[in-house]
Coordinates of C-alpha atoms in Angstrom, one line a residue:
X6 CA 0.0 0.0 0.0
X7 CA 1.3 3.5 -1.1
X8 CA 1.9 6.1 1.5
X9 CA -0.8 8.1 -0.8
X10 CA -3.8 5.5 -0.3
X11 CA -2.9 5.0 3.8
X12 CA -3.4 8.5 4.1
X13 CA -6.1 8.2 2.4
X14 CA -7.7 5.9 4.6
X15 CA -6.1 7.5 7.6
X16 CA -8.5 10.7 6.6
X17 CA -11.6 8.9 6.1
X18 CA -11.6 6.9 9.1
X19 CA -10.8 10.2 10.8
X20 CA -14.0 12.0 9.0
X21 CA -16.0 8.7 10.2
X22 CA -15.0 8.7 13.3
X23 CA -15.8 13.0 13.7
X24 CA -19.0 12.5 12.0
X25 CA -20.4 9.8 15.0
X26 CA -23.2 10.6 16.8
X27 CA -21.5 10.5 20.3
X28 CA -19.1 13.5 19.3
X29 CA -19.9 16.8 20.5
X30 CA -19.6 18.6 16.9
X31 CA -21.6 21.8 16.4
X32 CA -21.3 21.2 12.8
X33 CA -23.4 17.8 13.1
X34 CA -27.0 17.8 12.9
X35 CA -29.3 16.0 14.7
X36 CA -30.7 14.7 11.3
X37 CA -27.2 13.0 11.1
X38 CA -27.2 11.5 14.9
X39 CA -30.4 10.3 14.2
X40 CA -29.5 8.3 11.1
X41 CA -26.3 6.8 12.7
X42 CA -28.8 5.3 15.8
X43 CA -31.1 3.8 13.2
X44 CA -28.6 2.4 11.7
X45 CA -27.0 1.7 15.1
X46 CA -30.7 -0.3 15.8
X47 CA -30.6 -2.0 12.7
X48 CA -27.5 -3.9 12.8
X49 CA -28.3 -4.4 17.3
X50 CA -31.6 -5.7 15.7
X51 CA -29.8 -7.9 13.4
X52 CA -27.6 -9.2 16.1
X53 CA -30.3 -9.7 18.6
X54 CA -32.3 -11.9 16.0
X55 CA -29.9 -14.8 15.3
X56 CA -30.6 -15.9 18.9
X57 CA -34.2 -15.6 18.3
X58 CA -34.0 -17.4 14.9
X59 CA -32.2 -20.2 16.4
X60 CA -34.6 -21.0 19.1
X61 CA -37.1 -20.8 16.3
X62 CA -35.6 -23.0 14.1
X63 CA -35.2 -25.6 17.3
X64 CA -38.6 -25.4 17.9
X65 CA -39.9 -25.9 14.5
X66 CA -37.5 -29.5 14.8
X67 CA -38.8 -30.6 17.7
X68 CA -42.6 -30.0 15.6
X69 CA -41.2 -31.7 12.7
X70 CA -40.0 -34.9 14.4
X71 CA -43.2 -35.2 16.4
X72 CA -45.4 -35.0 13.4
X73 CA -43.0 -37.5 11.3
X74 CA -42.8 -39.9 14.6
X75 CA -47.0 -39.8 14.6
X76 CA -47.0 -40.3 11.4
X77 CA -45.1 -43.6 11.2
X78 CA -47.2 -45.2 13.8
X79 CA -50.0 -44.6 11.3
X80 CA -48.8 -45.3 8.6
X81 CA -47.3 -48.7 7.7
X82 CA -44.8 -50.2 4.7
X83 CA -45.6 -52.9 2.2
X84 CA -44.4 -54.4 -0.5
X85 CA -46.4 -53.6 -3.8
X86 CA -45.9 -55.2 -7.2
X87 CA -45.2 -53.6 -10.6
X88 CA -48.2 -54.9 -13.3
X89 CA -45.7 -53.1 -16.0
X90 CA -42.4 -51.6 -16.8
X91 CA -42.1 -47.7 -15.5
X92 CA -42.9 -44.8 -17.4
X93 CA -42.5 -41.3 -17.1
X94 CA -45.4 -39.7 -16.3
X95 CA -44.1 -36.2 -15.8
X96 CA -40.9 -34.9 -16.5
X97 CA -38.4 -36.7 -15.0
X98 CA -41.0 -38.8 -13.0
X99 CA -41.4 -41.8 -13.3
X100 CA -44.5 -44.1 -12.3
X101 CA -46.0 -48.1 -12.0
X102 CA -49.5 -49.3 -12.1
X103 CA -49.2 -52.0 -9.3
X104 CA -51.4 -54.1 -7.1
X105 CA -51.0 -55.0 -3.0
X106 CA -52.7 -56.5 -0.5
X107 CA -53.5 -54.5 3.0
X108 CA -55.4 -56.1 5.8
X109 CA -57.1 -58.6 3.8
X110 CA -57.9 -56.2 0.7
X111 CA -56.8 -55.9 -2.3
X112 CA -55.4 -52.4 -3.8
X113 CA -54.5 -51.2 -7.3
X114 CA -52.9 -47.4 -8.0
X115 CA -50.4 -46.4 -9.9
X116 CA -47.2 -45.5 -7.5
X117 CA -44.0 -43.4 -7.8
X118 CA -41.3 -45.9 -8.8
X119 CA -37.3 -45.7 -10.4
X120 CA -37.0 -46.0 -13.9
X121 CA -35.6 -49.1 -14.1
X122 CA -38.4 -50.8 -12.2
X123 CA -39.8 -53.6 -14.7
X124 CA -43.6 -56.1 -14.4
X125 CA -43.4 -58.0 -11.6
X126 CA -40.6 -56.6 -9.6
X127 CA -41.5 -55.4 -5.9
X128 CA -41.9 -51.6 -4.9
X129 CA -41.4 -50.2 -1.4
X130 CA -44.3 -48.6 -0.6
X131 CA -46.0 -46.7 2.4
X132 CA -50.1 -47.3 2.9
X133 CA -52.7 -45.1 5.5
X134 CA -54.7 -47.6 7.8
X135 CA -56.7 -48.0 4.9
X136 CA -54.7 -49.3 2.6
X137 CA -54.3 -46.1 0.7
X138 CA -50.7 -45.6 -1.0
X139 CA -49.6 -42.3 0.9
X140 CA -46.5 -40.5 1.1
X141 CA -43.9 -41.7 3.1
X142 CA -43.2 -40.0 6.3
X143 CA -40.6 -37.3 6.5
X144 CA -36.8 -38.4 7.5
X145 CA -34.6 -36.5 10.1
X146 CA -32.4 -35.3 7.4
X147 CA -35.8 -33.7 6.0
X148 CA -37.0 -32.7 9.0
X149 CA -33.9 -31.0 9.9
X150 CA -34.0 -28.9 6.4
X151 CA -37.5 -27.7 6.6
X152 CA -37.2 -26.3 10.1
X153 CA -33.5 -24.9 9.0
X154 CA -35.3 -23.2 6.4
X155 CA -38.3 -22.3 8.6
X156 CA -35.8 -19.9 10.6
X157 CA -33.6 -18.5 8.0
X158 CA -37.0 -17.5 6.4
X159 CA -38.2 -15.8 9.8
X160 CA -34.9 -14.3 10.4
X161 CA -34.9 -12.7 6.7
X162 CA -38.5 -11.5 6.8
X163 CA -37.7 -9.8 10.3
X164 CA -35.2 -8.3 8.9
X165 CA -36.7 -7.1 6.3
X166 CA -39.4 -5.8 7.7
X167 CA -37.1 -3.6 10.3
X168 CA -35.1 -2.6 7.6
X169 CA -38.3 -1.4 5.7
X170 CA -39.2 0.3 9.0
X171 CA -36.1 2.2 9.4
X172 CA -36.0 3.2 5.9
X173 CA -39.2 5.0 5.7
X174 CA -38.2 6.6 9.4
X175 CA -35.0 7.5 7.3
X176 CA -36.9 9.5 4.1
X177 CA -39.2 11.2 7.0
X178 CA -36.0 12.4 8.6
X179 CA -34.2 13.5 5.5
X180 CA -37.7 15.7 4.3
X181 CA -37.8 17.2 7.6
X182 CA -34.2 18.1 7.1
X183 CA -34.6 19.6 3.7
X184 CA -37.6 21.6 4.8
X185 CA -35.5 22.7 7.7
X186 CA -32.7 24.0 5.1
X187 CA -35.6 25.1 3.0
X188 CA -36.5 27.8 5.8
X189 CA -33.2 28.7 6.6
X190 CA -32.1 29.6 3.3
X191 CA -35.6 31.9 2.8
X192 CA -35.1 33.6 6.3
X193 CA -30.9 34.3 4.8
X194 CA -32.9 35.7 1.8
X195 CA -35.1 37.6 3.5
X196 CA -32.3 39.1 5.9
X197 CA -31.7 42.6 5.1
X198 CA -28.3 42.3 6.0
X199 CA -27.3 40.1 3.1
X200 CA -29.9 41.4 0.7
X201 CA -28.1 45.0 1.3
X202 CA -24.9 43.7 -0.1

């Protein structure tokens, strides 16, 4: 780094630190003290929210796993058999007509199955209390993503929403300050003192 550029930085870290709210500048207005604490709130807000998130996102787990550990004593899993080879039934899906037996009754549906899945061969399948090919219940792994997601998407919209807030504070305080300049400059106009020179 030149001697040019660290004085550089030298002088704007000196402006920053002049220009902070806590300094006792005549020269600052309260327009500018009151920006730096909003954005002082912001970023404490910030902060204060990843503790707040992460309790969130533990909670949401600890709902996930309950409702996936209900669900498995609800639901059960069978063996199903193909009638045909698979075929894609939308885009990259892939799907079997097949037949099982639940409690006594028989069931036909066509079910989800991998692409090399051929007549005959068996398919994994999960079934309600009545038989019913369902969705299988959600793993850990899963479990663990959606409530992951569940607080990085409450953490955002918080954010967002403060930073929203403080923006429109922001534009109220920066019109109150131009109407403030606004008057100042007509009552210099209007001083005789200047108008007489």
């Amino acid at each position: 780094m030149t001697p040019a550029m660290t004085n550089r930085y030298r002088l704007l870290l000196r402006r920053a630190w002049t220009m902070y709210p806590w300094r006792r500048n005549p020269l600052l207005p309260a327009s500018y003290r009151l920006r730096y604490a909003l954005r002082a709130a912001l970023l404490g807000t910030l902060v204060a929210a990843i503790p707040v998130a992460v309790a969130l996102g533990t909670t949401s787990y600890s709902h996930f796993a309950q409702d996936s550990d209900r669900q498995r004593v609800v639901l059960h899993r069978i063996d199903a058999t193909a009638d045909a080879d698979a075929s894609v039934i939308w885009g990259e899906e892939t799907a079997v007509p097949a037949e099982w037996n639940y409690a006594g009754t028989g069931h036909t549906a066509t079910i989800p199955a991998n692409s090399t899945t051929h007549a005959r061969d068996r398919v994994e399948i999960w079934v309600t209390a009545a038989g019913d090919e369902t969705a299988p219940p959600p793993t850990r792994s899963q479990d663990i993503g959606d409530a992951v997601v569940a607080a990085i998407s409450a953490y955002l919209a918080g954010a967002l929403a403060v930073a929203i807030a403080l923006w429109a504070v922001d534009r109220m305080v920066d019109r109150h300050r131009y109407r403030l300049w606004d008057q100042e400059w007509a009552a210099l106009a209007a001083d005789r003192r200047w108008n007489s020179r």
